[in-house]
mmCIF file of C-alpha atoms and ligand atoms in Angstrom:
data_model
loop_
_atom_site.group_PDB
_atom_site.id
_atom_site.type_symbol
_atom_site.label_atom_id
_atom_site.label_comp_id
_atom_site.label_asym_id
_atom_site.label_seq_id
_atom_site.Cartn_x
_atom_site.Cartn_y
_atom_site.Cartn_z
ATOM 1 C CA MET U 1 -0.320 0.211 0.092
ATOM 2 C CA GLU U 2 1.687 3.402 -1.292
ATOM 3 C CA ILE U 3 -0.079 6.937 -0.003
ATOM 4 C CA THR U 4 1.475 9.698 -1.552
ATOM 5 C CA LEU U 5 0.936 13.444 -1.209
ATOM 6 C CA ARG U 6 0.639 15.554 -4.426
ATOM 7 C CA GLU U 7 0.313 19.030 -5.419
ATOM 8 C CA VAL U 8 -1.312 19.089 -9.084
ATOM 9 C CA PRO U 9 -1.967 23.243 -10.292
ATOM 10 C CA ILE U 10 -5.328 23.627 -11.369
ATOM 11 C CA ARG U 11 -4.252 24.639 -14.565
ATOM 12 C CA GLU U 12 -2.921 20.813 -15.057
ATOM 13 C CA VAL U 13 -6.839 19.505 -14.117
ATOM 14 C CA TYR U 14 -8.809 21.981 -15.919
ATOM 15 C CA GLU U 15 -7.136 20.554 -18.723
ATOM 16 C CA GLY U 16 -9.377 18.904 -21.955
ATOM 17 C CA TYR U 17 -12.068 18.901 -18.453
ATOM 18 C CA ILE U 18 -15.344 17.446 -19.865
ATOM 19 C CA ASN U 19 -18.909 17.968 -18.002
ATOM 20 C CA ASP U 20 -21.047 16.968 -19.751
ATOM 21 C CA GLY U 21 -23.909 15.834 -17.513
ATOM 22 C CA GLU U 22 -26.915 16.531 -20.063
ATOM 23 C CA THR U 23 -25.936 13.233 -21.431
ATOM 24 C CA GLU U 24 -24.016 11.853 -17.939
ATOM 25 C CA MET U 25 -21.398 10.839 -19.689
ATOM 26 C CA GLY U 26 -19.369 11.527 -16.381
ATOM 27 C CA VAL U 27 -16.802 13.546 -15.751
ATOM 28 C CA THR U 28 -13.514 14.472 -16.438
ATOM 29 C CA GLY U 29 -10.563 16.842 -16.438
ATOM 30 C CA TYR U 30 -6.069 16.785 -16.121
ATOM 31 C CA ASP U 31 -6.164 16.255 -19.175
ATOM 32 C CA ASP U 32 -8.050 12.439 -20.405
ATOM 33 C CA GLU U 33 -6.338 11.287 -16.564
ATOM 34 C CA LEU U 34 -8.672 11.780 -14.156
ATOM 35 C CA CYS U 35 -12.220 10.322 -14.071
ATOM 36 C CA ILE U 36 -13.629 13.287 -11.248
ATOM 37 C CA ARG U 37 -17.556 12.018 -11.042
ATOM 38 C CA PRO U 38 -18.471 8.738 -13.036
ATOM 39 C CA ARG U 39 -21.101 7.941 -15.662
ATOM 40 C CA TYR U 40 -24.176 7.351 -13.309
ATOM 41 C CA GLN U 41 -22.656 8.220 -10.063
ATOM 42 C CA ARG U 42 -25.232 10.082 -7.832
ATOM 43 C CA ASN U 43 -24.797 13.796 -9.078
ATOM 44 C CA TYR U 44 -24.368 15.564 -5.594
ATOM 45 C CA VAL U 45 -24.915 18.768 -6.044
ATOM 46 C CA TYR U 46 -23.079 22.062 -3.923
ATOM 47 C CA LYS U 47 -26.150 25.444 -2.870
ATOM 48 C CA ASP U 48 -24.208 27.668 -4.256
ATOM 49 C CA ASN U 49 -22.718 29.379 -1.272
ATOM 50 C CA GLN U 50 -21.131 26.533 -0.757
ATOM 51 C CA ARG U 51 -20.148 26.962 -4.859
ATOM 52 C CA ASP U 52 -19.152 30.323 -3.970
ATOM 53 C CA GLU U 53 -16.951 29.600 -0.855
ATOM 54 C CA VAL U 54 -14.942 27.651 -2.866
ATOM 55 C CA ILE U 55 -13.627 30.041 -5.386
ATOM 56 C CA ARG U 56 -13.277 32.781 -3.379
ATOM 57 C CA THR U 57 -11.362 30.167 -0.609
ATOM 58 C CA VAL U 58 -8.981 29.446 -4.451
ATOM 59 C CA LYS U 59 -9.132 33.500 -5.283
ATOM 60 C CA ASN U 60 -7.296 34.156 -2.004
ATOM 61 C CA GLY U 61 -4.660 31.051 -1.912
ATOM 62 C CA TYR U 62 -6.492 30.042 0.908
ATOM 63 C CA PRO U 63 -5.512 26.163 2.181
ATOM 64 C CA LEU U 64 -8.545 23.379 1.369
ATOM 65 C CA SER U 65 -8.671 20.166 2.902
ATOM 66 C CA ILE U 66 -7.385 17.489 1.130
ATOM 67 C CA PHE U 67 -8.333 15.584 -2.275
ATOM 68 C CA TYR U 68 -8.389 11.648 -2.458
ATOM 69 C CA TRP U 69 -6.815 10.286 -5.620
ATOM 70 C CA VAL U 70 -7.887 6.807 -6.360
ATOM 71 C CA ASP U 71 -4.701 5.450 -9.005
ATOM 72 C CA LEU U 72 -6.145 2.591 -10.854
ATOM 73 C CA GLY U 73 -2.668 1.482 -12.085
ATOM 74 C CA GLU U 74 -0.919 1.469 -14.746
ATOM 75 C CA ASP U 75 -2.450 -2.867 -15.711
ATOM 76 C CA ARG U 76 -6.583 -1.298 -15.363
ATOM 77 C CA GLU U 77 -7.969 -3.038 -18.227
ATOM 78 C CA ASP U 78 -9.333 -0.321 -19.650
ATOM 79 C CA GLN U 79 -6.584 1.642 -20.508
ATOM 80 C CA ASP U 80 -8.601 4.531 -22.619
ATOM 81 C CA SER U 81 -9.988 5.391 -19.234
ATOM 82 C CA PRO U 82 -8.608 7.507 -16.440
ATOM 83 C CA ARG U 83 -5.981 6.521 -14.468
ATOM 84 C CA PHE U 84 -7.604 8.619 -11.613
ATOM 85 C CA GLU U 85 -10.303 8.944 -10.547
ATOM 86 C CA VAL U 86 -11.723 11.358 -7.383
ATOM 87 C CA LEU U 87 -13.131 9.481 -4.137
ATOM 88 C CA ASP U 88 -13.076 12.721 -1.987
ATOM 89 C CA GLY U 89 -13.279 16.266 -3.917
ATOM 90 C CA GLN U 90 -15.478 15.840 -6.601
ATOM 91 C CA GLN U 91 -18.050 19.135 -5.652
ATOM 92 C CA ARG U 92 -15.203 21.359 -5.495
ATOM 93 C CA THR U 93 -12.459 19.938 -8.008
ATOM 94 C CA ILE U 94 -16.650 20.518 -10.347
ATOM 95 C CA SER U 95 -17.165 23.626 -9.176
ATOM 96 C CA ILE U 96 -13.309 25.295 -9.929
ATOM 97 C CA CYS U 97 -13.341 24.165 -12.984
ATOM 98 C CA ASP U 98 -16.876 25.164 -14.241
ATOM 99 C CA TYR U 99 -15.616 28.568 -12.919
ATOM 100 C CA ILE U 100 -13.480 28.677 -14.769
ATOM 101 C CA GLU U 101 -15.392 26.689 -17.967
ATOM 102 C CA GLY U 102 -17.759 30.064 -17.541
ATOM 103 C CA ASP U 103 -21.077 29.261 -16.140
ATOM 104 C CA PHE U 104 -20.777 31.122 -13.140
ATOM 105 C CA SER U 105 -20.008 34.117 -11.682
ATOM 106 C CA VAL U 106 -19.138 34.302 -7.518
ATOM 107 C CA ASP U 107 -19.119 38.434 -6.869
ATOM 108 C CA GLY U 108 -19.982 39.769 -9.543
ATOM 109 C CA HIS U 109 -17.270 37.782 -11.187
ATOM 110 C CA PHE U 110 -16.966 35.876 -14.178
ATOM 111 C CA PHE U 111 -13.763 34.040 -14.206
ATOM 112 C CA GLU U 112 -12.882 35.991 -18.480
ATOM 113 C CA SER U 113 -13.933 39.166 -16.710
ATOM 114 C CA LEU U 114 -10.915 39.081 -13.856
ATOM 115 C CA PRO U 115 -7.607 40.440 -14.253
ATOM 116 C CA SER U 116 -4.578 38.157 -16.080
ATOM 117 C CA ASP U 117 -3.088 38.266 -12.681
ATOM 118 C CA ILE U 118 -6.144 36.832 -10.799
ATOM 119 C CA ARG U 119 -6.788 34.242 -13.344
ATOM 120 C CA ASP U 120 -3.018 33.556 -13.112
ATOM 121 C CA LYS U 121 -3.012 33.068 -9.442
ATOM 122 C CA ILE U 122 -6.251 30.315 -10.286
ATOM 123 C CA LEU U 123 -4.859 28.325 -12.706
ATOM 124 C CA ASP U 124 -1.700 28.537 -10.737
ATOM 125 C CA TYR U 125 -3.080 27.103 -7.377
ATOM 126 C CA LYS U 126 -2.316 23.692 -5.947
ATOM 127 C CA LEU U 127 -4.883 20.950 -4.946
ATOM 128 C CA LEU U 128 -3.455 19.042 -1.814
ATOM 129 C CA VAL U 129 -4.093 14.998 -2.941
ATOM 130 C CA TYR U 130 -3.546 11.680 -1.545
ATOM 131 C CA VAL U 131 -2.794 9.659 -4.692
ATOM 132 C CA CYS U 132 -3.570 6.534 -2.943
ATOM 133 C CA VAL U 133 -2.386 1.921 -4.900
ATOM 134 C CA GLY U 134 -2.807 0.049 -3.986
ATOM 135 C CA ASP U 135 -4.236 -3.922 -4.602
ATOM 136 C CA ASP U 136 -8.948 -3.764 -3.348
ATOM 137 C CA SER U 137 -8.705 -4.981 -0.392
ATOM 138 C CA GLU U 138 -5.710 -2.517 1.446
ATOM 139 C CA LYS U 139 -7.247 0.270 -0.608
ATOM 140 C CA LEU U 140 -10.274 -0.503 0.838
ATOM 141 C CA LYS U 141 -9.111 -0.848 4.175
ATOM 142 C CA TRP U 142 -7.130 3.597 3.568
ATOM 143 C CA PHE U 143 -10.920 4.385 3.145
ATOM 144 C CA GLU U 144 -13.291 2.357 5.609
ATOM 145 C CA THR U 145 -10.576 4.512 7.941
ATOM 146 C CA ILE U 146 -10.400 8.187 6.655
ATOM 147 C CA ASN U 147 -13.421 9.675 7.864
ATOM 148 C CA ILE U 148 -14.202 11.813 4.402
ATOM 149 C CA ALA U 149 -15.474 15.561 5.723
ATOM 150 C CA GLY U 150 -18.490 17.303 3.674
ATOM 151 C CA GLU U 151 -19.422 13.614 2.067
ATOM 152 C CA PRO U 152 -19.527 10.635 3.474
ATOM 153 C CA LEU U 153 -19.023 7.583 0.860
ATOM 154 C CA THR U 154 -21.655 4.291 2.010
ATOM 155 C CA ALA U 155 -20.058 1.246 2.100
ATOM 156 C CA GLN U 156 -21.179 0.049 -0.761
ATOM 157 C CA GLU U 157 -20.389 4.481 -2.926
ATOM 158 C CA LEU U 158 -16.304 2.742 -1.322
ATOM 159 C CA ARG U 159 -16.434 -1.170 -2.939
ATOM 160 C CA ASN U 160 -17.615 0.407 -5.875
ATOM 161 C CA ALA U 161 -15.039 2.957 -6.014
ATOM 162 C CA ILE U 162 -12.366 0.489 -5.264
ATOM 163 C CA TYR U 163 -13.923 -2.804 -7.434
ATOM 164 C CA SER U 164 -14.501 0.304 -10.348
ATOM 165 C CA GLY U 165 -14.105 -1.534 -14.140
ATOM 166 C CA THR U 166 -16.725 -3.393 -16.548
ATOM 167 C CA TRP U 167 -18.418 -4.657 -14.038
ATOM 168 C CA VAL U 168 -19.278 -1.759 -11.429
ATOM 169 C CA SER U 169 -20.352 -0.348 -14.630
ATOM 170 C CA ASP U 170 -23.036 -2.147 -16.272
ATOM 171 C CA ALA U 171 -24.351 -2.697 -12.525
ATOM 172 C CA LYS U 172 -25.092 1.168 -11.652
ATOM 173 C CA LYS U 173 -26.861 1.421 -14.767
ATOM 174 C CA HIS U 174 -29.522 -0.992 -13.865
ATOM 175 C CA PHE U 175 -29.194 -0.845 -10.356
ATOM 176 C CA SER U 176 -27.546 3.140 -8.835
ATOM 177 C CA LYS U 177 -29.683 5.294 -10.996
ATOM 178 C CA SER U 178 -33.152 6.965 -9.267
ATOM 179 C CA ASN U 179 -35.424 7.049 -11.991
ATOM 180 C CA GLY U 180 -33.676 3.844 -13.105
ATOM 181 C CA ALA U 181 -34.343 -0.101 -13.831
ATOM 182 C CA ALA U 182 -33.977 -1.333 -10.380
ATOM 183 C CA VAL U 183 -36.348 1.491 -9.131
ATOM 184 C CA GLY U 184 -38.530 0.560 -11.757
ATOM 185 C CA LEU U 185 -38.560 -2.542 -10.683
ATOM 186 C CA ALA U 186 -38.827 -2.594 -7.284
ATOM 187 C CA SER U 187 -38.891 0.361 -5.139
ATOM 188 C CA ASP U 188 -41.928 -1.391 -3.444
ATOM 189 C CA TYR U 189 -39.915 -4.125 -2.250
ATOM 190 C CA MET U 190 -36.478 -2.020 -2.097
ATOM 191 C CA LYS U 191 -35.298 -0.055 1.579
ATOM 192 C CA GLY U 192 -32.405 2.525 0.958
ATOM 193 C CA GLU U 193 -31.837 4.939 -1.790
ATOM 194 C CA ALA U 194 -30.838 3.449 -5.471
ATOM 195 C CA ASN U 195 -28.248 6.296 -6.402
ATOM 196 C CA ARG U 196 -26.626 5.637 -2.565
ATOM 197 C CA GLN U 197 -25.720 2.754 -3.722
ATOM 198 C CA ASP U 198 -28.493 0.677 -1.424
ATOM 199 C CA TYR U 199 -30.304 -1.039 -4.161
ATOM 200 C CA MET U 200 -26.583 -2.671 -5.551
ATOM 201 C CA GLU U 201 -25.618 -3.330 -2.059
ATOM 202 C CA THR U 202 -29.089 -5.594 -1.677
ATOM 203 C CA ALA U 203 -29.160 -6.921 -4.471
ATOM 204 C CA ILE U 204 -25.575 -8.475 -3.845
ATOM 205 C CA LYS U 205 -25.744 -9.984 -0.601
ATOM 206 C CA TRP U 206 -28.800 -11.963 -1.964
ATOM 207 C CA HIS U 207 -27.456 -13.327 -4.585
ATOM 208 C CA MET U 208 -24.493 -13.918 -2.834
ATOM 209 C CA ASP U 209 -26.265 -16.846 -1.026
ATOM 210 C CA VAL U 210 -26.760 -18.711 -3.584
ATOM 211 C CA THR U 211 -23.130 -18.100 -5.077
ATOM 212 C CA GLY U 212 -21.137 -18.392 -1.818
ATOM 213 C CA ASP U 213 -18.945 -15.913 -1.681
ATOM 214 C CA ASP U 214 -18.648 -14.964 2.218
ATOM 215 C CA THR U 215 -18.294 -11.161 1.636
ATOM 216 C CA ILE U 216 -19.276 -8.381 -0.721
ATOM 217 C CA GLU U 217 -15.486 -7.286 -1.544
ATOM 218 C CA GLU U 218 -14.651 -11.400 -2.792
ATOM 219 C CA TYR U 219 -18.589 -10.684 -4.329
ATOM 220 C CA MET U 220 -17.144 -7.878 -6.790
ATOM 221 C CA SER U 221 -13.408 -8.888 -6.791
ATOM 222 C CA ALA U 222 -14.184 -11.926 -8.313
ATOM 223 C CA ARG U 223 -16.986 -10.394 -11.449
ATOM 224 C CA LYS U 224 -14.662 -7.129 -11.274
ATOM 225 C CA ASN U 225 -13.393 -7.646 -15.448
ATOM 226 C CA TYR U 226 -17.270 -8.967 -16.115
ATOM 227 C CA HIS U 227 -17.902 -7.414 -19.125
ATOM 228 C CA ASN U 228 -21.647 -6.869 -17.857
ATOM 229 C CA ALA U 229 -23.424 -7.388 -14.401
ATOM 230 C CA GLN U 230 -26.349 -9.777 -16.755
ATOM 231 C CA GLU U 231 -25.786 -12.399 -14.238
ATOM 232 C CA LEU U 232 -26.459 -10.077 -10.877
ATOM 233 C CA TRP U 233 -29.846 -8.342 -12.857
ATOM 234 C CA SER U 234 -31.249 -11.114 -13.899
ATOM 235 C CA TYR U 235 -31.388 -12.614 -11.006
ATOM 236 C CA PHE U 236 -32.482 -10.120 -9.245
ATOM 237 C CA ARG U 237 -35.940 -9.924 -12.074
ATOM 238 C CA SER U 238 -36.213 -12.865 -10.857
ATOM 239 C CA ALA U 239 -35.893 -12.554 -7.401
ATOM 240 C CA ILE U 240 -38.981 -9.849 -7.630
ATOM 241 C CA GLU U 241 -40.906 -11.142 -10.324
ATOM 242 C CA TRP U 242 -41.371 -14.420 -8.609
ATOM 243 C CA ALA U 243 -42.381 -11.743 -5.050
ATOM 244 C CA GLU U 244 -45.447 -10.992 -7.254
ATOM 245 C CA ALA U 245 -46.055 -13.704 -8.375
ATOM 246 C CA THR U 246 -46.126 -15.698 -5.058
ATOM 247 C CA PHE U 247 -48.106 -12.316 -2.934
ATOM 248 C CA PRO U 248 -49.781 -10.237 -5.598
ATOM 249 C CA LYS U 249 -51.090 -8.215 -3.514
ATOM 250 C CA TYR U 250 -49.319 -5.736 -1.827
ATOM 251 C CA ARG U 251 -49.337 -4.169 1.716
ATOM 252 C CA SER U 252 -46.645 -1.733 2.705
ATOM 253 C CA GLN U 253 -45.524 -3.958 4.948
ATOM 254 C CA MET U 254 -43.499 -6.273 2.415
ATOM 255 C CA LYS U 255 -41.110 -2.574 2.618
ATOM 256 C CA GLY U 256 -36.998 -3.644 3.058
ATOM 257 C CA LEU U 257 -37.777 -7.403 3.738
ATOM 258 C CA PRO U 258 -34.884 -9.640 2.652
ATOM 259 C CA TRP U 259 -37.161 -10.837 -0.871
ATOM 260 C CA GLY U 260 -33.904 -12.267 -2.842
ATOM 261 C CA LEU U 261 -33.504 -14.282 0.382
ATOM 262 C CA TYR U 262 -37.424 -16.276 0.645
ATOM 263 C CA TYR U 263 -36.743 -16.183 -3.486
ATOM 264 C CA ASN U 264 -33.826 -18.553 -3.302
ATOM 265 C CA ALA U 265 -34.988 -20.748 -0.178
ATOM 266 C CA HIS U 266 -38.951 -21.024 -1.544
ATOM 267 C CA HIS U 267 -39.034 -20.475 -5.272
ATOM 268 C CA GLU U 268 -38.362 -24.056 -5.914
ATOM 269 C CA ARG U 269 -42.026 -24.998 -3.904
ATOM 270 C CA THR U 270 -45.161 -26.376 -5.937
ATOM 271 C CA ASP U 271 -46.939 -26.420 -2.279
ATOM 272 C CA LEU U 272 -47.565 -22.606 -2.823
ATOM 273 C CA ASP U 273 -50.755 -21.037 -3.928
ATOM 274 C CA PRO U 274 -51.051 -17.791 -3.546
ATOM 275 C CA GLN U 275 -54.759 -17.607 -2.967
ATOM 276 C CA VAL U 276 -54.111 -19.889 0.225
ATOM 277 C CA LEU U 277 -51.013 -17.521 1.070
ATOM 278 C CA GLU U 278 -53.413 -14.228 0.652
ATOM 279 C CA GLU U 279 -56.227 -15.546 2.635
ATOM 280 C CA ARG U 280 -53.680 -16.599 5.947
ATOM 281 C CA ILE U 281 -51.251 -13.782 5.906
ATOM 282 C CA SER U 282 -55.165 -11.589 5.792
ATOM 283 C CA GLU U 283 -56.919 -13.685 8.651
ATOM 284 C CA LEU U 284 -52.682 -12.552 10.456
ATOM 285 C CA MET U 285 -52.707 -9.696 9.862
ATOM 286 C CA ALA U 286 -55.833 -8.824 11.782
ATOM 287 C CA ASP U 287 -54.745 -11.120 15.201
ATOM 288 C CA PRO U 288 -53.284 -8.833 17.528
ATOM 289 C CA ASP U 289 -51.208 -11.558 19.249
ATOM 290 C CA VAL U 290 -48.917 -10.921 15.975
ATOM 291 C CA THR U 291 -47.067 -7.935 17.370
ATOM 292 C CA ASN U 292 -44.239 -8.690 13.849
ATOM 293 C CA LYS U 293 -46.907 -7.690 10.957
ATOM 294 C CA LYS U 294 -43.363 -7.635 8.283
ATOM 295 C CA GLY U 295 -42.846 -11.293 9.733
ATOM 296 C CA ILE U 296 -46.341 -12.894 8.382
ATOM 297 C CA TYR U 297 -44.479 -13.215 5.347
ATOM 298 C CA GLU U 298 -41.788 -15.562 6.259
ATOM 299 C CA TYR U 299 -43.404 -17.057 9.056
ATOM 300 C CA VAL U 300 -46.103 -17.803 5.982
ATOM 301 C CA LEU U 301 -43.317 -19.416 4.538
ATOM 302 C CA THR U 302 -41.356 -21.325 6.980
ATOM 303 C CA ASP U 303 -44.020 -22.367 9.986
ATOM 304 C CA ASN U 304 -41.426 -20.507 11.799
ATOM 305 C CA GLU U 305 -44.117 -18.772 15.144
ATOM 306 C CA LYS U 306 -40.676 -16.640 16.152
ATOM 307 C CA ALA U 307 -40.740 -13.826 13.394
ATOM 308 C CA LEU U 308 -44.384 -13.075 15.017
ATOM 309 C CA SER U 309 -43.020 -11.943 17.954
ATOM 310 C CA ILE U 310 -47.430 -13.789 19.241
ATOM 311 C CA ARG U 311 -48.103 -11.105 22.247
ATOM 312 C CA ALA U 312 -46.284 -11.929 25.644
ATOM 313 C CA PHE U 313 -49.236 -12.206 29.218
ATOM 314 C CA ASP U 314 -48.396 -8.854 30.768
ATOM 315 C CA ASP U 315 -47.395 -8.761 34.107
ATOM 316 C CA ARG U 316 -50.711 -7.850 35.496
ATOM 317 C CA THR U 317 -51.933 -10.763 35.014
ATOM 318 C CA LYS U 318 -49.158 -13.184 36.023
ATOM 319 C CA ARG U 319 -49.392 -12.188 39.279
ATOM 320 C CA GLU U 320 -52.993 -12.817 39.329
ATOM 321 C CA LYS U 321 -52.217 -15.998 37.644
ATOM 322 C CA TYR U 322 -49.665 -16.596 39.530
ATOM 323 C CA GLU U 323 -51.507 -15.422 43.286
ATOM 324 C CA GLU U 324 -54.395 -18.347 42.340
ATOM 325 C CA GLN U 325 -51.822 -21.802 41.965
ATOM 326 C CA LYS U 326 -50.233 -20.463 44.750
ATOM 327 C CA GLY U 327 -46.444 -19.946 43.304
ATOM 328 C CA ILE U 328 -46.678 -24.323 42.339
ATOM 329 C CA CYS U 329 -45.507 -25.409 38.535
ATOM 330 C CA PRO U 330 -49.108 -27.114 37.230
ATOM 331 C CA TYR U 331 -47.038 -29.701 35.637
ATOM 332 C CA CYS U 332 -44.353 -30.637 38.030
ATOM 333 C CA LYS U 333 -46.287 -29.893 41.130
ATOM 334 C CA GLU U 334 -42.684 -27.854 43.014
ATOM 335 C CA HIS U 335 -43.047 -24.264 44.569
ATOM 336 C CA PHE U 336 -41.231 -22.078 42.889
ATOM 337 C CA GLU U 337 -41.010 -17.487 42.729
ATOM 338 C CA PHE U 338 -42.646 -15.456 40.578
ATOM 339 C CA ASN U 339 -39.525 -14.252 38.583
ATOM 340 C CA GLU U 340 -39.266 -18.279 38.054
ATOM 341 C CA MET U 341 -41.773 -19.118 36.241
ATOM 342 C CA HIS U 342 -42.639 -17.462 32.745
ATOM 343 C CA GLY U 343 -46.661 -16.894 31.565
ATOM 344 C CA ASP U 344 -47.579 -19.358 29.263
ATOM 345 C CA HIS U 345 -49.826 -19.980 26.876
ATOM 346 C CA ILE U 346 -52.604 -23.145 27.614
ATOM 347 C CA ILE U 347 -53.905 -24.111 24.516
ATOM 348 C CA PRO U 348 -50.294 -22.822 21.984
ATOM 349 C CA TRP U 349 -50.921 -19.421 19.875
ATOM 350 C CA SER U 350 -50.373 -22.259 17.027
ATOM 351 C CA LYS U 351 -53.408 -23.899 17.951
ATOM 352 C CA GLY U 352 -56.036 -21.028 18.168
ATOM 353 C CA GLY U 353 -54.699 -20.032 21.989
ATOM 354 C CA LYS U 354 -54.616 -16.042 22.109
ATOM 355 C CA THR U 355 -52.907 -13.952 25.192
ATOM 356 C CA VAL U 356 -55.864 -13.616 27.314
ATOM 357 C CA PRO U 357 -55.955 -13.633 30.992
ATOM 358 C CA ASP U 358 -58.322 -17.433 30.804
ATOM 359 C CA ASN U 359 -55.465 -19.149 28.544
ATOM 360 C CA CYS U 360 -52.526 -18.156 31.130
ATOM 361 C CA GLN U 361 -50.377 -20.210 33.088
ATOM 362 C CA MET U 362 -47.629 -19.257 34.813
ATOM 363 C CA VAL U 363 -44.671 -22.699 34.376
ATOM 364 C CA CYS U 364 -41.529 -22.671 35.788
ATOM 365 C CA ILE U 365 -38.303 -22.767 33.633
ATOM 366 C CA GLU U 366 -37.733 -26.473 33.273
ATOM 367 C CA CYS U 367 -40.820 -27.712 32.149
ATOM 368 C CA ASN U 368 -41.922 -24.763 30.022
ATOM 369 C CA LEU U 369 -38.443 -25.831 28.459
ATOM 370 C CA LYS U 370 -39.967 -29.317 28.136
ATOM 371 C CA LYS U 371 -43.407 -28.257 27.058
ATOM 372 C CA SER U 372 -42.105 -25.547 23.962
ATOM 373 C CA ASN U 373 -39.580 -29.006 23.045
ATOM 374 C CA ASN U 374 -42.850 -30.705 22.817
HETATM 375 ZN ZN1 ZN P 401 -42.341 -26.911 36.788
#
């Protein structure tokens, strides 16, 4: 791992500057050697006053905080692509270059209208840049430990920077645009923001469950130079389509559930009838003893009652039963202190017993364990 500090004059960064925001072709500079903002990356827009402050700082020769660039290396896959990528300082770099380009004025002055010595002062201003070279996992570790001021990156944004390549570029086309295909298909089912890479991260986590990769880093590293991310995209589509087909009636509780994991475990089953499932779901939604409504979907697939967080008996009911039973466990007939006993459903919830006083008995911990294991 190697980190070097460089001083890069703005004049050099501005050389060959292209900001083709309209077509999302990305932003490049430094004589085509620096990718300032990759295609499809979120366009994090500065407010005018933040932008103007950067220009004033440069004009006055005051220090800007350090910029971070990733060195993609001489042996990068695509030799025509820029060698460096801005990891931190995108907006500051774009503000400065757009100003020189004449896109806006600050304090009444466009760049062109400044005296030539001031223009030179701006162009000669040196950015302090940390350039980091190393293998992918080293870079990732390093970026995770630095606290990038101003624009903290999500874990998946960092991974995309580290494992950038043809796979990531294609995956972003599907998963990372706010009006992109993944959002169009799955926004009812997904939490988070596509342009902060939450969709891509979730899709990878689900797919890893099938591919056997242990970590997202391992998954991305193995696919870094794939020409496309069709494998992940097809998988994701199948998972969402399965969820839609299996549970055709949409409810807000379905948003953010691990649909891919449900799909992995259940999509080959032939016993799932959407109509029967819907009847059970509807009943469980109305059951006051089911306190975790989101867990209903897992429950109807797996019968795991824990997912429902069945309501427990309240303290008052338990105290009353304890007094009635005089502290005697109905199974072992021994006496116990109140806190050595559990409030137990006489008829289990799964057999139709409700969480109501008539269905409560106090049972010692040991007998309770035996009972629930039967
Ligand atoms: Zn007992």
